[in-house]
């Protein structure tokens, strides 16, 4: 008798049911947190007027992708893992639909995070058109406020682009790159997975995850550097002195930051 047989025989049905109960409660808690958390974000942005800034539409769309995950993908996956112990018994169509939504939402989340980073970076480089200051609430903290003057078309284009590209990326691997023989074999073995070649999997990971991360990191480094400069009082005094002495030169120096204009009341 091998170790596998000994291990399987040592697990009692009561212990298996207890593990199913614990995992089921864990999945239920995770699903509730995902659904209610993202639902509160969407409701807050829609309900409260001061949160209805153009930049928050990107966050609202991002919360929508995570809400779809919590309402559709996670319950089906949790039910399959807890009740069926990971065996897929729902056929080809539901497997294809689940994989499509999973790739769509994960890709859309990555591109929305990238769009938020680009939106904030553009707010730094175009302060006179998109950067504003809440004088009453932010003068003490010195933090930047991404304002409501931002062109709505720019944010709308980012949202549409994120969903459209994600739709194409989700559909392409399941129609063009999919290995039909391996996919059907997996379904016969009660496994639902996108059967692809290694090169295709690597390409998908680069486009969906590593590419956006490689772009977001330098953008947020720049945002952090500019925010640190805008909170440096000595730097602001130097800019103010420079503007008084050479107004023409100071406008070109301060325009990439918007610190001096933002701190004037």
PDB file of C-alpha atoms in Angstrom:
ATOM      1  CA  UNK A   1       0.000   0.000   0.000  1.00  0.00           C
ATOM      2  CA  UNK A   2       1.511   3.328  -1.104  1.00  0.00           C
ATOM      3  CA  UNK A   3       1.483   6.668   0.677  1.00  0.00           C
ATOM      4  CA  UNK A   4      -1.375   8.043  -1.485  1.00  0.00           C
ATOM      5  CA  UNK A   5      -3.659   5.186  -0.484  1.00  0.00           C
ATOM      6  CA  UNK A   6      -2.753   5.574   3.155  1.00  0.00           C
ATOM      7  CA  UNK A   7      -3.398   9.317   3.017  1.00  0.00           C
ATOM      8  CA  UNK A   8      -6.754   8.995   1.260  1.00  0.00           C
ATOM      9  CA  UNK A   9      -7.923   6.245   3.581  1.00  0.00           C
ATOM     10  CA  UNK A  10      -6.970   8.282   6.642  1.00  0.00           C
ATOM     11  CA  UNK A  11      -9.380  11.106   5.719  1.00  0.00           C
ATOM     12  CA  UNK A  12     -12.759  10.444   7.239  1.00  0.00           C
ATOM     13  CA  UNK A  13     -15.987  11.651   5.575  1.00  0.00           C
ATOM     14  CA  UNK A  14     -16.717  13.856   8.595  1.00  0.00           C
ATOM     15  CA  UNK A  15     -13.334  15.563   8.230  1.00  0.00           C
ATOM     16  CA  UNK A  16     -13.957  16.093   4.519  1.00  0.00           C
ATOM     17  CA  UNK A  17     -17.331  17.689   5.240  1.00  0.00           C
ATOM     18  CA  UNK A  18     -15.736  19.905   7.874  1.00  0.00           C
ATOM     19  CA  UNK A  19     -13.116  21.099   5.375  1.00  0.00           C
ATOM     20  CA  UNK A  20     -15.854  21.756   2.831  1.00  0.00           C
ATOM     21  CA  UNK A  21     -17.759  23.796   5.426  1.00  0.00           C
ATOM     22  CA  UNK A  22     -14.705  25.866   6.355  1.00  0.00           C
ATOM     23  CA  UNK A  23     -13.747  26.503   2.713  1.00  0.00           C
ATOM     24  CA  UNK A  24     -17.364  27.337   1.881  1.00  0.00           C
ATOM     25  CA  UNK A  25     -17.551  29.923   4.671  1.00  0.00           C
ATOM     26  CA  UNK A  26     -14.233  31.388   3.562  1.00  0.00           C
ATOM     27  CA  UNK A  27     -15.420  31.718  -0.043  1.00  0.00           C
ATOM     28  CA  UNK A  28     -18.710  33.223   1.138  1.00  0.00           C
ATOM     29  CA  UNK A  29     -16.911  35.836   3.228  1.00  0.00           C
ATOM     30  CA  UNK A  30     -14.579  36.663   0.349  1.00  0.00           C
ATOM     31  CA  UNK A  31     -17.475  37.001  -2.097  1.00  0.00           C
ATOM     32  CA  UNK A  32     -19.461  39.237   0.278  1.00  0.00           C
ATOM     33  CA  UNK A  33     -16.468  41.522   0.857  1.00  0.00           C
ATOM     34  CA  UNK A  34     -15.818  41.763  -2.890  1.00  0.00           C
ATOM     35  CA  UNK A  35     -19.441  42.490  -3.807  1.00  0.00           C
ATOM     36  CA  UNK A  36     -20.294  44.927  -1.014  1.00  0.00           C
ATOM     37  CA  UNK A  37     -16.954  46.714  -1.146  1.00  0.00           C
ATOM     38  CA  UNK A  38     -17.116  47.471  -4.861  1.00  0.00           C
ATOM     39  CA  UNK A  39     -20.849  48.154  -4.689  1.00  0.00           C
ATOM     40  CA  UNK A  40     -20.239  50.782  -2.006  1.00  0.00           C
ATOM     41  CA  UNK A  41     -17.594  52.421  -4.208  1.00  0.00           C
ATOM     42  CA  UNK A  42     -20.002  52.661  -7.146  1.00  0.00           C
ATOM     43  CA  UNK A  43     -22.886  53.924  -4.986  1.00  0.00           C
ATOM     44  CA  UNK A  44     -20.680  56.501  -3.263  1.00  0.00           C
ATOM     45  CA  UNK A  45     -19.444  57.935  -6.566  1.00  0.00           C
ATOM     46  CA  UNK A  46     -22.978  58.104  -7.965  1.00  0.00           C
ATOM     47  CA  UNK A  47     -24.654  59.292  -4.771  1.00  0.00           C
ATOM     48  CA  UNK A  48     -22.312  62.009  -3.465  1.00  0.00           C
ATOM     49  CA  UNK A  49     -21.800  65.046  -5.618  1.00  0.00           C
ATOM     50  CA  UNK A  50     -18.290  65.868  -4.405  1.00  0.00           C
ATOM     51  CA  UNK A  51     -17.142  62.400  -5.520  1.00  0.00           C
ATOM     52  CA  UNK A  52     -18.559  62.802  -9.022  1.00  0.00           C
ATOM     53  CA  UNK A  53     -15.281  64.084 -10.404  1.00  0.00           C
ATOM     54  CA  UNK A  54     -14.242  63.001 -13.851  1.00  0.00           C
ATOM     55  CA  UNK A  55     -11.223  61.061 -12.614  1.00  0.00           C
ATOM     56  CA  UNK A  56     -13.440  58.935 -10.356  1.00  0.00           C
ATOM     57  CA  UNK A  57     -15.259  57.542 -13.379  1.00  0.00           C
ATOM     58  CA  UNK A  58     -12.194  55.389 -13.974  1.00  0.00           C
ATOM     59  CA  UNK A  59     -12.395  54.112 -10.405  1.00  0.00           C
ATOM     60  CA  UNK A  60     -16.118  53.453 -10.840  1.00  0.00           C
ATOM     61  CA  UNK A  61     -15.464  51.433 -13.995  1.00  0.00           C
ATOM     62  CA  UNK A  62     -12.705  49.522 -12.202  1.00  0.00           C
ATOM     63  CA  UNK A  63     -15.100  48.726  -9.361  1.00  0.00           C
ATOM     64  CA  UNK A  64     -17.594  47.453 -11.953  1.00  0.00           C
ATOM     65  CA  UNK A  65     -15.076  44.892 -13.240  1.00  0.00           C
ATOM     66  CA  UNK A  66     -14.434  43.639  -9.715  1.00  0.00           C
ATOM     67  CA  UNK A  67     -18.172  43.587  -9.038  1.00  0.00           C
ATOM     68  CA  UNK A  68     -18.669  41.251 -12.020  1.00  0.00           C
ATOM     69  CA  UNK A  69     -15.984  38.999 -10.572  1.00  0.00           C
ATOM     70  CA  UNK A  70     -17.730  38.920  -7.204  1.00  0.00           C
ATOM     71  CA  UNK A  71     -21.235  38.364  -8.601  1.00  0.00           C
ATOM     72  CA  UNK A  72     -20.561  35.822 -11.363  1.00  0.00           C
ATOM     73  CA  UNK A  73     -17.064  34.354 -11.431  1.00  0.00           C
ATOM     74  CA  UNK A  74     -16.326  33.825  -7.748  1.00  0.00           C
ATOM     75  CA  UNK A  75     -19.666  32.151  -6.812  1.00  0.00           C
ATOM     76  CA  UNK A  76     -19.419  29.639  -9.659  1.00  0.00           C
ATOM     77  CA  UNK A  77     -15.778  28.897  -8.895  1.00  0.00           C
ATOM     78  CA  UNK A  78     -16.469  28.570  -5.169  1.00  0.00           C
ATOM     79  CA  UNK A  79     -19.444  26.251  -5.745  1.00  0.00           C
ATOM     80  CA  UNK A  80     -17.395  24.094  -8.091  1.00  0.00           C
ATOM     81  CA  UNK A  81     -14.483  23.870  -5.648  1.00  0.00           C
ATOM     82  CA  UNK A  82     -16.573  23.178  -2.543  1.00  0.00           C
ATOM     83  CA  UNK A  83     -19.356  20.949  -3.899  1.00  0.00           C
ATOM     84  CA  UNK A  84     -17.631  19.244  -6.837  1.00  0.00           C
ATOM     85  CA  UNK A  85     -14.131  19.325  -5.294  1.00  0.00           C
ATOM     86  CA  UNK A  86     -12.734  21.102  -8.361  1.00  0.00           C
ATOM     87  CA  UNK A  87     -14.242  18.786 -10.998  1.00  0.00           C
ATOM     88  CA  UNK A  88     -15.912  20.714 -13.831  1.00  0.00           C
ATOM     89  CA  UNK A  89     -19.320  19.189 -14.608  1.00  0.00           C
ATOM     90  CA  UNK A  90     -21.073  22.028 -16.435  1.00  0.00           C
ATOM     91  CA  UNK A  91     -20.119  21.439 -20.034  1.00  0.00           C
ATOM     92  CA  UNK A  92     -18.243  23.281 -22.764  1.00  0.00           C
ATOM     93  CA  UNK A  93     -20.431  26.386 -23.135  1.00  0.00           C
ATOM     94  CA  UNK A  94     -20.387  27.373 -19.481  1.00  0.00           C
ATOM     95  CA  UNK A  95     -16.655  26.664 -19.291  1.00  0.00           C
ATOM     96  CA  UNK A  96     -16.025  28.897 -22.306  1.00  0.00           C
ATOM     97  CA  UNK A  97     -18.230  31.648 -20.846  1.00  0.00           C
ATOM     98  CA  UNK A  98     -16.513  31.453 -17.459  1.00  0.00           C
ATOM     99  CA  UNK A  99     -13.042  31.601 -19.021  1.00  0.00           C
ATOM    100  CA  UNK A 100     -14.064  34.522 -21.241  1.00  0.00           C
ATOM    101  CA  UNK A 101     -15.399  36.558 -18.314  1.00  0.00           C
ATOM    102  CA  UNK A 102     -12.365  35.683 -16.179  1.00  0.00           C
ATOM    103  CA  UNK A 103      -9.902  36.882 -18.833  1.00  0.00           C
ATOM    104  CA  UNK A 104     -12.079  39.917 -19.633  1.00  0.00           C
ATOM    105  CA  UNK A 105     -12.326  41.122 -16.028  1.00  0.00           C
ATOM    106  CA  UNK A 106      -8.691  40.502 -15.143  1.00  0.00           C
ATOM    107  CA  UNK A 107      -7.518  42.284 -18.285  1.00  0.00           C
ATOM    108  CA  UNK A 108      -9.956  45.157 -17.764  1.00  0.00           C
ATOM    109  CA  UNK A 109      -8.745  45.586 -14.173  1.00  0.00           C
ATOM    110  CA  UNK A 110      -5.121  45.809 -15.322  1.00  0.00           C
ATOM    111  CA  UNK A 111      -5.896  48.344 -18.048  1.00  0.00           C
ATOM    112  CA  UNK A 112      -8.060  50.427 -15.718  1.00  0.00           C
ATOM    113  CA  UNK A 113      -5.218  50.626 -13.215  1.00  0.00           C
ATOM    114  CA  UNK A 114      -2.932  51.682 -16.051  1.00  0.00           C
ATOM    115  CA  UNK A 115      -5.462  54.294 -17.200  1.00  0.00           C
ATOM    116  CA  UNK A 116      -5.681  55.717 -13.666  1.00  0.00           C
ATOM    117  CA  UNK A 117      -1.885  56.022 -13.547  1.00  0.00           C
ATOM    118  CA  UNK A 118      -1.783  57.738 -16.962  1.00  0.00           C
ATOM    119  CA  UNK A 119      -4.624  60.055 -15.957  1.00  0.00           C
ATOM    120  CA  UNK A 120      -2.786  61.182 -12.831  1.00  0.00           C
ATOM    121  CA  UNK A 121       0.466  61.595 -14.731  1.00  0.00           C
ATOM    122  CA  UNK A 122      -1.263  63.812 -17.298  1.00  0.00           C
ATOM    123  CA  UNK A 123      -2.717  65.841 -14.440  1.00  0.00           C
ATOM    124  CA  UNK A 124       0.831  66.642 -13.356  1.00  0.00           C
ATOM    125  CA  UNK A 125       2.048  67.590 -16.811  1.00  0.00           C
ATOM    126  CA  UNK A 126      -1.024  69.714 -17.596  1.00  0.00           C
ATOM    127  CA  UNK A 127      -1.742  71.434 -14.295  1.00  0.00           C
ATOM    128  CA  UNK A 128      -3.345  74.563 -15.742  1.00  0.00           C
ATOM    129  CA  UNK A 129      -6.074  72.542 -17.464  1.00  0.00           C
ATOM    130  CA  UNK A 130      -6.614  69.551 -15.192  1.00  0.00           C
ATOM    131  CA  UNK A 131      -5.119  70.312 -11.766  1.00  0.00           C
ATOM    132  CA  UNK A 132      -7.052  72.231  -9.138  1.00  0.00           C
ATOM    133  CA  UNK A 133      -6.742  72.797  -5.428  1.00  0.00           C
ATOM    134  CA  UNK A 134      -9.217  72.571  -2.606  1.00  0.00           C
ATOM    135  CA  UNK A 135      -8.034  75.580  -0.646  1.00  0.00           C
ATOM    136  CA  UNK A 136     -10.045  74.901   2.472  1.00  0.00           C
ATOM    137  CA  UNK A 137      -9.225  71.228   2.877  1.00  0.00           C
ATOM    138  CA  UNK A 138      -5.790  70.682   1.358  1.00  0.00           C
ATOM    139  CA  UNK A 139      -3.670  73.728   2.178  1.00  0.00           C
ATOM    140  CA  UNK A 140      -2.594  72.192   5.473  1.00  0.00           C
ATOM    141  CA  UNK A 141      -1.750  68.784   4.064  1.00  0.00           C
ATOM    142  CA  UNK A 142      -0.341  70.121   0.795  1.00  0.00           C
ATOM    143  CA  UNK A 143      -1.629  67.125  -1.143  1.00  0.00           C
ATOM    144  CA  UNK A 144      -2.521  67.319  -4.799  1.00  0.00           C
ATOM    145  CA  UNK A 145      -6.134  67.210  -5.831  1.00  0.00           C
ATOM    146  CA  UNK A 146      -6.878  65.866  -9.299  1.00  0.00           C
ATOM    147  CA  UNK A 147      -9.488  68.337 -10.367  1.00  0.00           C
ATOM    148  CA  UNK A 148     -12.774  68.428 -12.173  1.00  0.00           C
ATOM    149  CA  UNK A 149     -11.495  70.515 -15.086  1.00  0.00           C
ATOM    150  CA  UNK A 150     -10.180  67.450 -16.835  1.00  0.00           C
ATOM    151  CA  UNK A 151     -11.575  66.946 -20.278  1.00  0.00           C
ATOM    152  CA  UNK A 152     -14.317  64.328 -19.957  1.00  0.00           C
ATOM    153  CA  UNK A 153     -13.648  62.965 -23.399  1.00  0.00           C
ATOM    154  CA  UNK A 154     -10.156  61.898 -22.332  1.00  0.00           C
ATOM    155  CA  UNK A 155     -11.422  59.793 -19.429  1.00  0.00           C
ATOM    156  CA  UNK A 156     -14.311  58.386 -21.471  1.00  0.00           C
ATOM    157  CA  UNK A 157     -11.850  57.344 -24.170  1.00  0.00           C
ATOM    158  CA  UNK A 158      -9.722  55.569 -21.559  1.00  0.00           C
ATOM    159  CA  UNK A 159     -12.732  53.663 -20.233  1.00  0.00           C
ATOM    160  CA  UNK A 160     -13.895  52.625 -23.709  1.00  0.00           C
ATOM    161  CA  UNK A 161     -10.355  51.682 -24.722  1.00  0.00           C
ATOM    162  CA  UNK A 162      -9.856  49.552 -21.597  1.00  0.00           C
ATOM    163  CA  UNK A 163     -13.056  47.574 -22.137  1.00  0.00           C
ATOM    164  CA  UNK A 164     -12.626  47.232 -25.909  1.00  0.00           C
ATOM    165  CA  UNK A 165      -9.040  46.000 -25.730  1.00  0.00           C
ATOM    166  CA  UNK A 166      -9.917  43.669 -22.851  1.00  0.00           C
ATOM    167  CA  UNK A 167     -12.793  42.220 -24.890  1.00  0.00           C
ATOM    168  CA  UNK A 168     -10.441  41.500 -27.792  1.00  0.00           C
ATOM    169  CA  UNK A 169      -7.753  40.028 -25.571  1.00  0.00           C
ATOM    170  CA  UNK A 170     -10.324  37.798 -23.831  1.00  0.00           C
ATOM    171  CA  UNK A 171     -11.831  36.554 -27.098  1.00  0.00           C
ATOM    172  CA  UNK A 172      -8.592  36.050 -29.038  1.00  0.00           C
ATOM    173  CA  UNK A 173      -6.996  33.308 -26.873  1.00  0.00           C
ATOM    174  CA  UNK A 174     -10.246  31.339 -26.759  1.00  0.00           C
ATOM    175  CA  UNK A 175     -10.844  31.425 -30.514  1.00  0.00           C
ATOM    176  CA  UNK A 176      -7.479  31.706 -32.280  1.00  0.00           C
ATOM    177  CA  UNK A 177      -4.832  30.464 -29.852  1.00  0.00           C
ATOM    178  CA  UNK A 178      -6.854  27.714 -28.192  1.00  0.00           C
ATOM    179  CA  UNK A 179      -5.776  24.098 -28.617  1.00  0.00           C
ATOM    180  CA  UNK A 180      -9.083  22.393 -29.345  1.00  0.00           C
ATOM    181  CA  UNK A 181      -7.777  18.863 -28.766  1.00  0.00           C
ATOM    182  CA  UNK A 182      -6.314  19.745 -25.370  1.00  0.00           C
ATOM    183  CA  UNK A 183      -9.416  21.741 -24.445  1.00  0.00           C
ATOM    184  CA  UNK A 184     -11.751  18.832 -25.231  1.00  0.00           C
ATOM    185  CA  UNK A 185      -9.460  16.430 -23.393  1.00  0.00           C
ATOM    186  CA  UNK A 186      -9.584  18.667 -20.342  1.00  0.00           C
ATOM    187  CA  UNK A 187     -13.392  18.742 -20.441  1.00  0.00           C
ATOM    188  CA  UNK A 188     -13.506  14.945 -20.608  1.00  0.00           C
ATOM    189  CA  UNK A 189     -11.302  14.890 -17.519  1.00  0.00           C
ATOM    190  CA  UNK A 190     -13.637  17.465 -15.880  1.00  0.00           C
ATOM    191  CA  UNK A 191     -11.089  20.278 -16.054  1.00  0.00           C
ATOM    192  CA  UNK A 192     -11.921  23.757 -17.346  1.00  0.00           C
ATOM    193  CA  UNK A 193      -8.826  25.645 -18.485  1.00  0.00           C
ATOM    194  CA  UNK A 194      -7.754  27.652 -21.571  1.00  0.00           C
ATOM    195  CA  UNK A 195      -5.550  25.171 -23.430  1.00  0.00           C
ATOM    196  CA  UNK A 196      -2.816  27.224 -25.130  1.00  0.00           C
ATOM    197  CA  UNK A 197       0.775  26.845 -26.156  1.00  0.00           C
ATOM    198  CA  UNK A 198       3.484  28.148 -23.849  1.00  0.00           C
ATOM    199  CA  UNK A 199       4.436  31.006 -26.179  1.00  0.00           C
ATOM    200  CA  UNK A 200       0.813  32.148 -26.310  1.00  0.00           C
ATOM    201  CA  UNK A 201       0.496  32.064 -22.508  1.00  0.00           C
ATOM    202  CA  UNK A 202       3.662  34.133 -22.134  1.00  0.00           C
ATOM    203  CA  UNK A 203       2.413  36.676 -24.681  1.00  0.00           C
ATOM    204  CA  UNK A 204      -0.910  36.996 -22.852  1.00  0.00           C
ATOM    205  CA  UNK A 205       0.811  37.492 -19.497  1.00  0.00           C
ATOM    206  CA  UNK A 206       3.116  40.173 -20.905  1.00  0.00           C
ATOM    207  CA  UNK A 207       0.235  42.116 -22.472  1.00  0.00           C
ATOM    208  CA  UNK A 208      -2.166  41.762 -19.539  1.00  0.00           C
ATOM    209  CA  UNK A 209       0.099  41.993 -16.479  1.00  0.00           C
ATOM    210  CA  UNK A 210       3.795  42.659 -16.954  1.00  0.00           C
ATOM    211  CA  UNK A 211       3.351  45.334 -19.636  1.00  0.00           C
ATOM    212  CA  UNK A 212       0.966  47.539 -17.606  1.00  0.00           C
ATOM    213  CA  UNK A 213       3.075  47.092 -14.463  1.00  0.00           C
ATOM    214  CA  UNK A 214       6.223  48.129 -16.351  1.00  0.00           C
ATOM    215  CA  UNK A 215       4.455  51.328 -17.427  1.00  0.00           C
ATOM    216  CA  UNK A 216       2.773  52.097 -14.109  1.00  0.00           C
ATOM    217  CA  UNK A 217       5.900  51.917 -11.955  1.00  0.00           C
ATOM    218  CA  UNK A 218       7.781  54.847 -13.599  1.00  0.00           C
ATOM    219  CA  UNK A 219       4.554  56.868 -13.794  1.00  0.00           C
ATOM    220  CA  UNK A 220       3.925  56.582 -10.063  1.00  0.00           C
ATOM    221  CA  UNK A 221       7.574  57.280  -9.326  1.00  0.00           C
ATOM    222  CA  UNK A 222       7.186  60.556 -11.224  1.00  0.00           C
ATOM    223  CA  UNK A 223       3.921  61.319  -9.427  1.00  0.00           C
ATOM    224  CA  UNK A 224       5.567  60.690  -6.046  1.00  0.00           C
ATOM    225  CA  UNK A 225       8.511  62.924  -6.911  1.00  0.00           C
ATOM    226  CA  UNK A 226       6.281  65.799  -7.993  1.00  0.00           C
ATOM    227  CA  UNK A 227       4.031  65.420  -4.947  1.00  0.00           C
ATOM    228  CA  UNK A 228       7.095  65.496  -2.691  1.00  0.00           C
ATOM    229  CA  UNK A 229       8.290  68.698  -4.376  1.00  0.00           C
ATOM    230  CA  UNK A 230       4.885  70.294  -4.005  1.00  0.00           C
ATOM    231  CA  UNK A 231       4.970  69.556  -0.275  1.00  0.00           C
ATOM    232  CA  UNK A 232       8.453  71.026   0.112  1.00  0.00           C
ATOM    233  CA  UNK A 233       7.968  74.579   1.439  1.00  0.00           C
ATOM    234  CA  UNK A 234      11.554  75.607   0.647  1.00  0.00           C
ATOM    235  CA  UNK A 235      11.090  74.517  -2.956  1.00  0.00           C
ATOM    236  CA  UNK A 236       7.868  76.520  -3.227  1.00  0.00           C
ATOM    237  CA  UNK A 237       9.577  79.623  -1.844  1.00  0.00           C
ATOM    238  CA  UNK A 238      12.305  79.281  -4.465  1.00  0.00           C
ATOM    239  CA  UNK A 239       9.686  79.012  -7.199  1.00  0.00           C
ATOM    240  CA  UNK A 240       7.883  82.066  -5.852  1.00  0.00           C
ATOM    241  CA  UNK A 241      11.142  84.048  -5.845  1.00  0.00           C
ATOM    242  CA  UNK A 242      11.918  82.883  -9.352  1.00  0.00           C
ATOM    243  CA  UNK A 243       8.491  83.989 -10.577  1.00  0.00           C
ATOM    244  CA  UNK A 244       8.927  87.465  -9.105  1.00  0.00           C
ATOM    245  CA  UNK A 245      12.352  87.971 -10.673  1.00  0.00           C
ATOM    246  CA  UNK A 246      11.789  86.291 -14.057  1.00  0.00           C
ATOM    247  CA  UNK A 247       8.094  85.798 -14.792  1.00  0.00           C
ATOM    248  CA  UNK A 248       8.639  84.442 -18.317  1.00  0.00           C
ATOM    249  CA  UNK A 249      11.183  81.864 -17.212  1.00  0.00           C
ATOM    250  CA  UNK A 250       9.239  80.829 -14.129  1.00  0.00           C
ATOM    251  CA  UNK A 251       6.141  79.954 -16.143  1.00  0.00           C
ATOM    252  CA  UNK A 252       8.083  77.347 -18.098  1.00  0.00           C
ATOM    253  CA  UNK A 253       9.764  76.011 -14.962  1.00  0.00           C
ATOM    254  CA  UNK A 254       6.649  75.703 -12.818  1.00  0.00           C
ATOM    255  CA  UNK A 255       4.249  74.465 -15.474  1.00  0.00           C
ATOM    256  CA  UNK A 256       5.257  70.767 -15.252  1.00  0.00           C
ATOM    257  CA  UNK A 257       4.494  70.801 -11.525  1.00  0.00           C
ATOM    258  CA  UNK A 258       1.682  73.275 -10.929  1.00  0.00           C
ATOM    259  CA  UNK A 259       2.858  73.671  -7.350  1.00  0.00           C
ATOM    260  CA  UNK A 260       3.221  77.435  -7.283  1.00  0.00           C
ATOM    261  CA  UNK A 261      -0.136  78.138  -8.857  1.00  0.00           C
ATOM    262  CA  UNK A 262      -1.819  75.570  -6.667  1.00  0.00           C
ATOM    263  CA  UNK A 263      -0.464  77.064  -3.456  1.00  0.00           C
ATOM    264  CA  UNK A 264      -1.535  80.607  -4.237  1.00  0.00           C
ATOM    265  CA  UNK A 265      -4.769  81.569  -2.616  1.00  0.00           C
TER     266      UNK A 265
END
